[in-house]
mmCIF file of C-alpha atoms in Angstrom:
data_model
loop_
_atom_site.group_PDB
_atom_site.id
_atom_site.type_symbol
_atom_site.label_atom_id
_atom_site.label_comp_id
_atom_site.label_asym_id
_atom_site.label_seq_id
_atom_site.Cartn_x
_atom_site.Cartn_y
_atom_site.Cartn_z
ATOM 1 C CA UNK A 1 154.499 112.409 133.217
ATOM 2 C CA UNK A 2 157.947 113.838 134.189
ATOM 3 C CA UNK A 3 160.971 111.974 133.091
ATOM 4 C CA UNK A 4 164.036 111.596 135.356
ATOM 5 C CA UNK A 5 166.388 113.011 132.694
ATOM 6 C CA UNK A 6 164.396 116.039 131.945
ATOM 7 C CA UNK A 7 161.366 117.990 132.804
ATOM 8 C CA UNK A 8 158.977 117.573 129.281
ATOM 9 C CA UNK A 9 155.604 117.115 130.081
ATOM 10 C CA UNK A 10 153.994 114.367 128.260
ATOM 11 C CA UNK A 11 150.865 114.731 127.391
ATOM 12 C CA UNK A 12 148.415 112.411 126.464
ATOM 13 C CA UNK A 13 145.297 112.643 124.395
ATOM 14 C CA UNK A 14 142.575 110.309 126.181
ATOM 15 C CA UNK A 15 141.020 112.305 128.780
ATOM 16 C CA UNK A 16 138.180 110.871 128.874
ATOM 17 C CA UNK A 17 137.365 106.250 129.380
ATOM 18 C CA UNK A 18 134.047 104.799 128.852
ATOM 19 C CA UNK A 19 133.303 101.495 130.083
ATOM 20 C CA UNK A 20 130.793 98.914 129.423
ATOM 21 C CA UNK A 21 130.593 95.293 130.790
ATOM 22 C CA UNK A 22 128.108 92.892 129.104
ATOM 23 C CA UNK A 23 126.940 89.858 130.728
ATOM 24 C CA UNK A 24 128.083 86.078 130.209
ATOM 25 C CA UNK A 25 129.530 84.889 127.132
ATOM 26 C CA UNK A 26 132.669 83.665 125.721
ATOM 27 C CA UNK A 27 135.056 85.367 123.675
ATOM 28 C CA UNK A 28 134.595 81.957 120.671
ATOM 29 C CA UNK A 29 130.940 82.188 121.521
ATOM 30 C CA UNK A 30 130.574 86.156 120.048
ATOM 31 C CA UNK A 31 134.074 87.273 118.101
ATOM 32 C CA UNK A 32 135.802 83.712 117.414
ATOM 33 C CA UNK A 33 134.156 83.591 114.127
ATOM 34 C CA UNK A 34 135.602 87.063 113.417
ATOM 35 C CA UNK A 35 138.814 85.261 112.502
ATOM 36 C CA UNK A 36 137.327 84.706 109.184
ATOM 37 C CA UNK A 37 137.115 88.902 108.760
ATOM 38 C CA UNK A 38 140.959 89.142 110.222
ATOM 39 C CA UNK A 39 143.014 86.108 110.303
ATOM 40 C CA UNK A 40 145.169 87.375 113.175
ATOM 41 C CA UNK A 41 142.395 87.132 115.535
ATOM 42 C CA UNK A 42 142.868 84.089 117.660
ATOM 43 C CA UNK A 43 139.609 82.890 116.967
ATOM 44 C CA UNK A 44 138.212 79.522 115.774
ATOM 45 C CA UNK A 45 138.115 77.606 112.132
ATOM 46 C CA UNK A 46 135.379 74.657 113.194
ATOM 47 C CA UNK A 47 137.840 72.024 114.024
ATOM 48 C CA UNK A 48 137.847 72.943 117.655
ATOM 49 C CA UNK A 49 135.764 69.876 119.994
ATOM 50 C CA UNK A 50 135.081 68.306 123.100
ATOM 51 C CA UNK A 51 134.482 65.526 124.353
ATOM 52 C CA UNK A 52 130.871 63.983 125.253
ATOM 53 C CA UNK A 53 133.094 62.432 128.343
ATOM 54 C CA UNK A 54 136.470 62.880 128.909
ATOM 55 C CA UNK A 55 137.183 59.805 130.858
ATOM 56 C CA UNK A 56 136.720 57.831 128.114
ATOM 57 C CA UNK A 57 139.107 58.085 125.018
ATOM 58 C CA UNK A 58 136.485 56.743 122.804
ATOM 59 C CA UNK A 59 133.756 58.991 123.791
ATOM 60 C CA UNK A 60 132.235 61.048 120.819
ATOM 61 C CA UNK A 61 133.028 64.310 119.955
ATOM 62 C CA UNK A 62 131.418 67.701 119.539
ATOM 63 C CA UNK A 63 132.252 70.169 116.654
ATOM 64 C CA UNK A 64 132.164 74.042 118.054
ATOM 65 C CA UNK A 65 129.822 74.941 115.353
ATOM 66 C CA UNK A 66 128.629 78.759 113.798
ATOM 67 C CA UNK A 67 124.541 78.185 114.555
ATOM 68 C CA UNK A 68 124.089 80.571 117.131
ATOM 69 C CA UNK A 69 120.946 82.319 117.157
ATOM 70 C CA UNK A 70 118.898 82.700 119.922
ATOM 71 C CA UNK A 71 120.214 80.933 123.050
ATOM 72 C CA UNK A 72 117.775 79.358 126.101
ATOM 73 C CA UNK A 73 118.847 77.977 128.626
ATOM 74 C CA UNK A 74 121.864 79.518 130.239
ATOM 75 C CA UNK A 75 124.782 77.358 130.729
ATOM 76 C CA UNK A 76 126.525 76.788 134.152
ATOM 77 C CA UNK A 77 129.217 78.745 135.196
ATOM 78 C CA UNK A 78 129.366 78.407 138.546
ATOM 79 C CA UNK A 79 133.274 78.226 140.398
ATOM 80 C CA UNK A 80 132.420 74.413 140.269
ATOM 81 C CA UNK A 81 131.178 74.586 136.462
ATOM 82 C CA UNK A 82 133.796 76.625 135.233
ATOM 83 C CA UNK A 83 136.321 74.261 136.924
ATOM 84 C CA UNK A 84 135.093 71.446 134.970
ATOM 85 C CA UNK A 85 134.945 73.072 132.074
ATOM 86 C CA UNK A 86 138.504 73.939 132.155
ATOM 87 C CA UNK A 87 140.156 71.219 133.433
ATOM 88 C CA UNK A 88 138.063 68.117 132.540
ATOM 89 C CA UNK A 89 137.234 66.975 135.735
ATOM 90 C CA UNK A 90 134.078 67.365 138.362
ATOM 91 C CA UNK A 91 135.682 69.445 141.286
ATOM 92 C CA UNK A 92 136.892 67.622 144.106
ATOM 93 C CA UNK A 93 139.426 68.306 146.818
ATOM 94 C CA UNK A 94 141.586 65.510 145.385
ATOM 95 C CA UNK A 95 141.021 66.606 141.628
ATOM 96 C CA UNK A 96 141.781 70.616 142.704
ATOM 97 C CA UNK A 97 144.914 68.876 144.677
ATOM 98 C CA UNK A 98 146.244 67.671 141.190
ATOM 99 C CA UNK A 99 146.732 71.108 139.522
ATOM 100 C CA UNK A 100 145.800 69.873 136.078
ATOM 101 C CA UNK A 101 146.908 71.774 132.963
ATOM 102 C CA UNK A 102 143.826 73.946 131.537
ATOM 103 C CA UNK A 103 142.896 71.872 128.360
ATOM 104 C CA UNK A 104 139.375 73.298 128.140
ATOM 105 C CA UNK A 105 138.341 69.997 127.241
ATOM 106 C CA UNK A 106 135.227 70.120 129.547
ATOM 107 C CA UNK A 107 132.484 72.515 128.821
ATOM 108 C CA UNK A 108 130.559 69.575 126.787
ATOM 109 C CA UNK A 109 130.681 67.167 129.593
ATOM 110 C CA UNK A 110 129.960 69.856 132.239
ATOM 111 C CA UNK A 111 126.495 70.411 129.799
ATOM 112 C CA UNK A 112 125.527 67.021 129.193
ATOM 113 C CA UNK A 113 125.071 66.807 133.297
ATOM 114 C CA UNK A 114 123.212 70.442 133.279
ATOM 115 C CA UNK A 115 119.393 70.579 133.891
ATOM 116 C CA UNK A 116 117.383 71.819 130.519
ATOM 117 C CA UNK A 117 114.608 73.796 131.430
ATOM 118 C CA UNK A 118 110.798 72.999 129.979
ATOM 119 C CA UNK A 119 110.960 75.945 127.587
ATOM 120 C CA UNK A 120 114.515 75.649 126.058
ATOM 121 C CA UNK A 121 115.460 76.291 122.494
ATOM 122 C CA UNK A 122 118.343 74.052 121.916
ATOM 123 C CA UNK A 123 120.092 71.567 124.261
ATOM 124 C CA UNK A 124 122.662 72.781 126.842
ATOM 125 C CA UNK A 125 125.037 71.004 124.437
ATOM 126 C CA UNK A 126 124.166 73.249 121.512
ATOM 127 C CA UNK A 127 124.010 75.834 123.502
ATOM 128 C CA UNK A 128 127.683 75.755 124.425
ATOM 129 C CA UNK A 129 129.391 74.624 121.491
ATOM 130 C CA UNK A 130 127.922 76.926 119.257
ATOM 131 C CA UNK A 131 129.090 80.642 118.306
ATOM 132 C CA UNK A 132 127.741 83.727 116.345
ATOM 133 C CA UNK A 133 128.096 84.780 112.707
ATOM 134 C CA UNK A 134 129.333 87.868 112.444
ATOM 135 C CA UNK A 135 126.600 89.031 110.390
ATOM 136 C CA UNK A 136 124.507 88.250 113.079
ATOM 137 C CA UNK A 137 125.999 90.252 115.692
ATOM 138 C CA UNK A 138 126.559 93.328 112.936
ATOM 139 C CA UNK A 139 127.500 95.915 115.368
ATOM 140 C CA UNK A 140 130.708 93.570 116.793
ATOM 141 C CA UNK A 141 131.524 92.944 113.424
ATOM 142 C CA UNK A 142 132.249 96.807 112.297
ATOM 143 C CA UNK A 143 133.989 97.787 115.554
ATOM 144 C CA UNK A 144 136.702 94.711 115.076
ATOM 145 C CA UNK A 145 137.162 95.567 111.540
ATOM 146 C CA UNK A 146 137.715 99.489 112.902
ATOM 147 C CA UNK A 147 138.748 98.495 115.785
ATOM 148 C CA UNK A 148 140.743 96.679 118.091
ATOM 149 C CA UNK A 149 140.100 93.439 119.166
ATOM 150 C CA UNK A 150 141.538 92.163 122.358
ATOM 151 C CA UNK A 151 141.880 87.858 122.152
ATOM 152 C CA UNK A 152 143.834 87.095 125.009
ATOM 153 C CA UNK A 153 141.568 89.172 127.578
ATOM 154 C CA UNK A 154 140.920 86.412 130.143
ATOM 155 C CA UNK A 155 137.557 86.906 133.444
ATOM 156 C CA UNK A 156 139.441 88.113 136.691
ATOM 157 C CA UNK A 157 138.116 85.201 139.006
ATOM 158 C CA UNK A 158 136.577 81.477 137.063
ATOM 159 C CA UNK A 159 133.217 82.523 139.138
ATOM 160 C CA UNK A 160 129.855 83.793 138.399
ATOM 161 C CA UNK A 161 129.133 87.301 137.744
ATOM 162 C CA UNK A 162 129.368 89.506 140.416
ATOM 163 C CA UNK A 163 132.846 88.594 141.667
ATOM 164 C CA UNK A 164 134.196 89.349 138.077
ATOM 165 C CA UNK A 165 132.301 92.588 138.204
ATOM 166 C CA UNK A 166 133.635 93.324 141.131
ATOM 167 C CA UNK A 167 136.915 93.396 140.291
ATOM 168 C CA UNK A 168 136.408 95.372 137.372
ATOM 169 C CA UNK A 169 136.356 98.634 139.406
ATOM 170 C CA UNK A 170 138.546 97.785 142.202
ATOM 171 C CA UNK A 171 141.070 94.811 140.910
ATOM 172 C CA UNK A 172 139.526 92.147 143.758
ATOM 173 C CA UNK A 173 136.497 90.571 144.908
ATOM 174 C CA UNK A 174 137.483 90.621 148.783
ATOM 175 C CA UNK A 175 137.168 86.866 148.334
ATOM 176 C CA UNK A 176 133.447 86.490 146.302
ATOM 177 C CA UNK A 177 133.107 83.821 144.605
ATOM 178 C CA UNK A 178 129.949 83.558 143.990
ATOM 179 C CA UNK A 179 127.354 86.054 143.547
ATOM 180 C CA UNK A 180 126.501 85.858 147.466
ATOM 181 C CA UNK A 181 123.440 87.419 148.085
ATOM 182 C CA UNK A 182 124.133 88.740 152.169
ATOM 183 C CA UNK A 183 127.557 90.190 151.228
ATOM 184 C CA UNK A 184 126.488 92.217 148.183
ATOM 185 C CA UNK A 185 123.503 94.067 150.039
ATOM 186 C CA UNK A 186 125.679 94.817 152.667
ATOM 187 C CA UNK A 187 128.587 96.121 150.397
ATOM 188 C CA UNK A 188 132.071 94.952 150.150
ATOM 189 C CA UNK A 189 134.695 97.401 151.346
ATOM 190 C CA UNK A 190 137.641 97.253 149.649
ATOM 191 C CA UNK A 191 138.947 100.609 147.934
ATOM 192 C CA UNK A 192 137.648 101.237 143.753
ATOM 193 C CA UNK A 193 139.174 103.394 141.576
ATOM 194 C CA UNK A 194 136.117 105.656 141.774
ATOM 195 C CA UNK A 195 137.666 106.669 145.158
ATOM 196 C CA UNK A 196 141.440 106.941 143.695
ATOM 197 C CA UNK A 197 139.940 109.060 140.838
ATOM 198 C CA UNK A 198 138.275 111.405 143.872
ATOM 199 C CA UNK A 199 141.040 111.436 145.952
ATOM 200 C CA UNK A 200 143.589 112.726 142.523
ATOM 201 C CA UNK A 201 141.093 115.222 141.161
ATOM 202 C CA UNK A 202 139.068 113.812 138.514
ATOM 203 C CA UNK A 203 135.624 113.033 138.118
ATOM 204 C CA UNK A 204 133.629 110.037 136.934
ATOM 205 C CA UNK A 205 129.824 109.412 136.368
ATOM 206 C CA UNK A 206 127.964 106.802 136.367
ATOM 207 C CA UNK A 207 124.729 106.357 134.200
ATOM 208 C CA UNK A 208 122.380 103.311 135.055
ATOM 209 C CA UNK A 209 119.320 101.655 133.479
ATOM 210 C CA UNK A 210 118.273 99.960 136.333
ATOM 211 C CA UNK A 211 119.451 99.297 140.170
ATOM 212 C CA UNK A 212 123.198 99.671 139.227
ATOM 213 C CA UNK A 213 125.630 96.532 140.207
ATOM 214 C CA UNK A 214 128.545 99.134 141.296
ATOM 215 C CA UNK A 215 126.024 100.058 144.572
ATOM 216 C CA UNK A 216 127.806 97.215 145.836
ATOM 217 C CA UNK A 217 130.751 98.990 146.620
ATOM 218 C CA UNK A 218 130.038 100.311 150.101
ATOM 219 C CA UNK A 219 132.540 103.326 149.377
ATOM 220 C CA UNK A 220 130.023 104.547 147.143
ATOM 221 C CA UNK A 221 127.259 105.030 149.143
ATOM 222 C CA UNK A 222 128.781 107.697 150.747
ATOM 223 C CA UNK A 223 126.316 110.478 149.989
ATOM 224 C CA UNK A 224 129.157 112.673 148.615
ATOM 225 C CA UNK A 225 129.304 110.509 145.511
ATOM 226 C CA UNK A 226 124.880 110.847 145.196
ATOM 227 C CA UNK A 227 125.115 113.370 142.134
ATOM 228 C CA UNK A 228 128.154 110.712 140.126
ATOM 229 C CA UNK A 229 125.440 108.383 139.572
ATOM 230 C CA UNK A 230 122.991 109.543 136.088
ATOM 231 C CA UNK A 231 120.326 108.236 134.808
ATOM 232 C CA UNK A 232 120.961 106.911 131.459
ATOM 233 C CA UNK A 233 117.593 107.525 129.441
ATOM 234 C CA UNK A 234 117.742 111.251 131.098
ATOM 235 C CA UNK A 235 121.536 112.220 130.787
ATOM 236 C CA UNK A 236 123.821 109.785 128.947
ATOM 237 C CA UNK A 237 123.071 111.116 125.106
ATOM 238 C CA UNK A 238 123.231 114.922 126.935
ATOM 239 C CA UNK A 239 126.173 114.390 128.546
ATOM 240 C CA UNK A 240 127.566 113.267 125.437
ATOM 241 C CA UNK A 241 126.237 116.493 122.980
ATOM 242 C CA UNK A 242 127.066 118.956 125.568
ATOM 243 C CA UNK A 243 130.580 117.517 126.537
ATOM 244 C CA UNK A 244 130.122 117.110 130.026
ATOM 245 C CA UNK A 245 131.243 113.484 129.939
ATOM 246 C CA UNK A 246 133.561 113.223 132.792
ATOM 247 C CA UNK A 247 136.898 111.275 133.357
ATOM 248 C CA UNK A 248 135.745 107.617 133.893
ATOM 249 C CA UNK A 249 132.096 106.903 132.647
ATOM 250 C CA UNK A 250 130.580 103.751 133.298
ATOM 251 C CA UNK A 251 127.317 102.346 131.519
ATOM 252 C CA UNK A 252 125.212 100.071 133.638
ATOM 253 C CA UNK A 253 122.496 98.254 131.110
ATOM 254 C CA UNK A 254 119.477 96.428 131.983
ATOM 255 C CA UNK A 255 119.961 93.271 133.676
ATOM 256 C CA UNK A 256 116.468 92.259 133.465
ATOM 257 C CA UNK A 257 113.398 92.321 131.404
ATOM 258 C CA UNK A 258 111.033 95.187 132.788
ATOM 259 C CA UNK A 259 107.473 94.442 131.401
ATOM 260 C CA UNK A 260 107.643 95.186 127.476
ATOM 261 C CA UNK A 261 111.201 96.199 128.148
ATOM 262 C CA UNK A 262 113.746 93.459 127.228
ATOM 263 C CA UNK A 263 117.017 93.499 128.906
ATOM 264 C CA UNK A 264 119.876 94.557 127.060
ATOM 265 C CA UNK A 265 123.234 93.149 128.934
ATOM 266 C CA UNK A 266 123.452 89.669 126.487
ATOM 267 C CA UNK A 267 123.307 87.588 129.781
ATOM 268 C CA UNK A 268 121.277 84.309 128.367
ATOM 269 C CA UNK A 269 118.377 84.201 127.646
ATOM 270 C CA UNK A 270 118.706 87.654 126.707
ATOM 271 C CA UNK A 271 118.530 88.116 123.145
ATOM 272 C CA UNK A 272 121.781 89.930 121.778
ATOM 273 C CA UNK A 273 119.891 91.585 119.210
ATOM 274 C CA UNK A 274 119.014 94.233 121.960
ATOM 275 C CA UNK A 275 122.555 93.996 123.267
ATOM 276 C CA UNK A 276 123.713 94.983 119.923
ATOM 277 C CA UNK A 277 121.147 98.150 119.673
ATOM 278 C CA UNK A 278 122.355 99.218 123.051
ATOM 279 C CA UNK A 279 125.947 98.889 121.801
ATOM 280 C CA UNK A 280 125.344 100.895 118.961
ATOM 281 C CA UNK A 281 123.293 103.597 120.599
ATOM 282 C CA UNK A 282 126.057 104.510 123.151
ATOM 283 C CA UNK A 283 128.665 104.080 120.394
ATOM 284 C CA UNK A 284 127.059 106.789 118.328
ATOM 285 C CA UNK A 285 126.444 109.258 120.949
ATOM 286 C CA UNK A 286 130.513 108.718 121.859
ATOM 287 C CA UNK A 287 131.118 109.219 118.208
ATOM 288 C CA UNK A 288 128.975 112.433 118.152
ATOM 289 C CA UNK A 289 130.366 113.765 120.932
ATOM 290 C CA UNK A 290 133.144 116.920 120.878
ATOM 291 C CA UNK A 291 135.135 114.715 123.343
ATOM 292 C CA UNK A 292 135.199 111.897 121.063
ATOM 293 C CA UNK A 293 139.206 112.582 119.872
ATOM 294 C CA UNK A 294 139.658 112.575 123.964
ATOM 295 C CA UNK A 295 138.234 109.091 124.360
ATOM 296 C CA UNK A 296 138.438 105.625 124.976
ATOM 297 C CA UNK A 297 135.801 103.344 124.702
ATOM 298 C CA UNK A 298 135.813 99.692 126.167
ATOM 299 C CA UNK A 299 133.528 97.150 125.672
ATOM 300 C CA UNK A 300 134.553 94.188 127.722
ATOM 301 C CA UNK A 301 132.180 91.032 129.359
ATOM 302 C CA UNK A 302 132.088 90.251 133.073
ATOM 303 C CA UNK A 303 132.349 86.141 132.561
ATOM 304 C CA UNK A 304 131.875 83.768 129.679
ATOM 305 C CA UNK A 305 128.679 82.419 131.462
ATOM 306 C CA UNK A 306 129.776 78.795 130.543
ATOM 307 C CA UNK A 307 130.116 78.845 126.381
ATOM 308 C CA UNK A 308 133.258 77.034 125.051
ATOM 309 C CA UNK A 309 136.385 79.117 124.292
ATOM 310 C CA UNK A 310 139.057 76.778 123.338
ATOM 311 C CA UNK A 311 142.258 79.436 124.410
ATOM 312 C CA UNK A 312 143.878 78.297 127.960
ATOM 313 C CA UNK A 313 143.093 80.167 130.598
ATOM 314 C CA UNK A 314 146.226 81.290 132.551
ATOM 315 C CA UNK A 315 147.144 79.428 135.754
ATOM 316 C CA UNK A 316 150.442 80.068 136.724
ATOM 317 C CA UNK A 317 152.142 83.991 137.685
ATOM 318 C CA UNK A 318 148.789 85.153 138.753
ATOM 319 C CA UNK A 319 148.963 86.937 142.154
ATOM 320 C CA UNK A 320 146.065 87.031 144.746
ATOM 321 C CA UNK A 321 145.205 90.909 145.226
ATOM 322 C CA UNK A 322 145.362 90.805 148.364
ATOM 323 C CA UNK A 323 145.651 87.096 150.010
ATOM 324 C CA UNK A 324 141.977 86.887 150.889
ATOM 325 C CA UNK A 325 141.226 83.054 150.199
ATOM 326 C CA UNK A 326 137.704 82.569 149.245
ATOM 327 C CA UNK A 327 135.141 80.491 151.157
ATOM 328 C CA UNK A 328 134.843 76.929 151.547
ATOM 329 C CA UNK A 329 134.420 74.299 150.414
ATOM 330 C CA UNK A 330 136.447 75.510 147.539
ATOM 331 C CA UNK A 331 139.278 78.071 149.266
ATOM 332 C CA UNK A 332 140.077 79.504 146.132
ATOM 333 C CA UNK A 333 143.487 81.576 146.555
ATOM 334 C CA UNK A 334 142.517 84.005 143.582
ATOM 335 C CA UNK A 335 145.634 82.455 141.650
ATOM 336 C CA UNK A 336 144.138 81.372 138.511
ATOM 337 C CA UNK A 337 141.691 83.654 135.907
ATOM 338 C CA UNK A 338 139.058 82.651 134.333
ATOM 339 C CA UNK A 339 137.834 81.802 130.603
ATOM 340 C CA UNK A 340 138.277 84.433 127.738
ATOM 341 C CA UNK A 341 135.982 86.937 127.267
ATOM 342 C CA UNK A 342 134.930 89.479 124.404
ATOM 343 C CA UNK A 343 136.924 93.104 124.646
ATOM 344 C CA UNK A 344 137.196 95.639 121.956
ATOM 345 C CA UNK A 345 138.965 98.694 122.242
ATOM 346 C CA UNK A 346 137.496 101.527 120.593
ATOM 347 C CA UNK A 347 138.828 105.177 119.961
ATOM 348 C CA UNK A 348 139.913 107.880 117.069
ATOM 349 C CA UNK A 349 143.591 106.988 118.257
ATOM 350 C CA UNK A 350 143.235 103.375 117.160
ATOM 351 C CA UNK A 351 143.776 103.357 113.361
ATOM 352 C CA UNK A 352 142.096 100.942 111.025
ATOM 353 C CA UNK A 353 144.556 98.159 110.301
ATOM 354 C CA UNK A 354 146.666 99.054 113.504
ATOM 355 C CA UNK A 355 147.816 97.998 116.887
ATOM 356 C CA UNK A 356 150.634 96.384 119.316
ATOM 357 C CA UNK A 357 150.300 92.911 119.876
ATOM 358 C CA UNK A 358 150.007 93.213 123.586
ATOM 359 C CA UNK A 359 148.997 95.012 126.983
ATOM 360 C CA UNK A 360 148.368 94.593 130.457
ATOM 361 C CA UNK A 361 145.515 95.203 132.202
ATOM 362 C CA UNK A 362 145.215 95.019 136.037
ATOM 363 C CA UNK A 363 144.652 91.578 136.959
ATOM 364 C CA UNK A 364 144.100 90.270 133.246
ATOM 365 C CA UNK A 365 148.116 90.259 133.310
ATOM 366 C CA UNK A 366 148.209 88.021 130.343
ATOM 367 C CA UNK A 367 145.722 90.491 127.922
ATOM 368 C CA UNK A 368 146.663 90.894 124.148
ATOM 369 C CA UNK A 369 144.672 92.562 121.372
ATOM 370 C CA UNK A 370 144.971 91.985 117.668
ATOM 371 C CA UNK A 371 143.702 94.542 115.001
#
């Protein structure tokens, strides 16, 4: 970067990003126990509740609670669920018309009206209000004690998956807000930074498990980008030993179960054992790799597929990307983000014990991280 006053050259040391987006959780439901390894983590200390109904001032209340293990079924966290679970109320013209403050105060009573499958292992309830240890989620609990932790890094759009994934490579939707089946096979067109990075000179690669999500960018089925995409099993660890990692790498996991092949991307009913083996494989091949004092690696979620997280979600200052309103009945103007998810910033640059208090990431304009 060129200064106005002089001519220095600046130059920095990451060369090289890595991102990875896991699927559907909170940031209280995986790291808010955490606080308990670093107090300055905005995390939880068990007195955090809801409500059983929040119409009614004497309705019961439910402790967030540390007894995650295994979690079936998968909450909702549809635009509609993640509305009620953020304001309080069911969403309704009227109740969207009122602009209530964001007192997360409705994730229990958005459960108690979810459907429990046959073959569930706790109630939706349970489900919601309930985090991880960190001892059970080892591999998380190393990194933020290396690490840093981000605690204020909030979902782009309060919608399913595929909008927020969507804007994690090109900073909008173009108006998704749900994961809609037609548009996504025919690809939505809006510009990624896979086509900025082309268009400057750099390179980027991306190395997929299965079907990868980022096909859904029409830009990048342009056959001139065929030889960016990698298959993981094949290349990743290569890649990695040989240092032919290139600019902007992006992991794509396995969003489903392939016969005797469990899924690794933590969306419910995933296990997150398997999430955190995946996390730790690509973690040590970074770490092993002669690019690794070049690098920044992100781990970051997509959604917090309907678990509590008791931190407001910002609501105010956020501006649409580019004043596409979403579909009815909802019309959502892209104004609001969504619930807090899990992101940990990881690189030789980051010391133990060190970090700023805040930073700004494209539409996540209200992002902090804590070490």
């Amino acid at each position: 970067m060129t200064t106005n006053s002089s001519t220095t050259i600046h130059s920095y040391p990451i060369k090289t990003v890595v991102i990875l987006v896991q699927e559907n959780r909170s940031f209280d439901h995986m790291l808010g126990w955490m606080k308990s390894l670093n107090p300055k983590i905005n995390g939880v200390i068990g007195t955090e509740s809801n409500s059983i109904s929040t119409s009614d001032s004497n309705s019961n209340r439910v402790l967030f609670s540390d007894q995650s293990i295994y979690v079936d079924p998968d909450p909702g966290h549809s635009i509609q669920d993640i509305y009620e679970q953020i304001f309080g109320e069911p969403w309704s013209e009227a109740s969207a018309a009122k602009k209530l403050p964001p007192m997360m105060d409705g994730f229990v009573q958005n459960a108690v009206r979810q459907e429990i499958p046959k073959n569930a292992t706790v109630t939706m309830t349970e489900a919601v209000m309930n985090g991880f240890k960190p001892d059970l989620v080892p591999i998380y609990k190393e990194l933020v004690k290396e690490f840093a932790v981000c605690d204020r890094w909030f979902a782009s759009v309060p919608a399913s998956t595929q909008p927020n994934r969507l804007y994690v490579h090109s900073a909008t939707s173009h108006g998704l807000t749900s994961n809609d089946t037609n548009k996504l096979i025919g690809g939505l067109p809006q510009k990624t930074i896979f086509d900025s990075l082309d268009e400057n000179g750099f390179n980027f690669g991306i190395y997929y498990q299965q079907p990868p999500s980022t096909l859904f960018y029409r830009s990048l089925r342009k056959l001139k980008y065929i030889e960016k995409f990698h298959e993981y099993g094949l290349t990743f660890k290569k890649h990695c030993e040989e240092g032919k990692l290139p600019n902007y790498v992006v992991i794509e996991q396995r969003f489903f179960d392939l016969l005797s092949i469990p899924g690794n991307d933590d969306h419910p009913s995933h296990d997150v054992g398997e999430g955190q083996k995946f996390v730790k494989e690509v973690y040590e091949a970074l770490r092993g790799s002669p690019q690794w004092n070049e690098m920044l690696f992100v781990i970051t979620y997509d959604e917090h597929g309907g678990f509590y997280d008791h931190v407001p979600t910002p609501v105010d200052g956020i501006p649409s990307p580019d004043d596409i309103v979403g579909p009815e009945p909802f019309k959502f103007k892209f104004d609001r983000l969504g619930v807090r998810v899990p992101t940990i910033f990881i690189s030789p640059w980051i010391e133990p014990g060190k970090g700023k208090n805040k930073m700004h990431m494209h539409a996540n304009k209200n992002s902090s991280y804590t070490h």
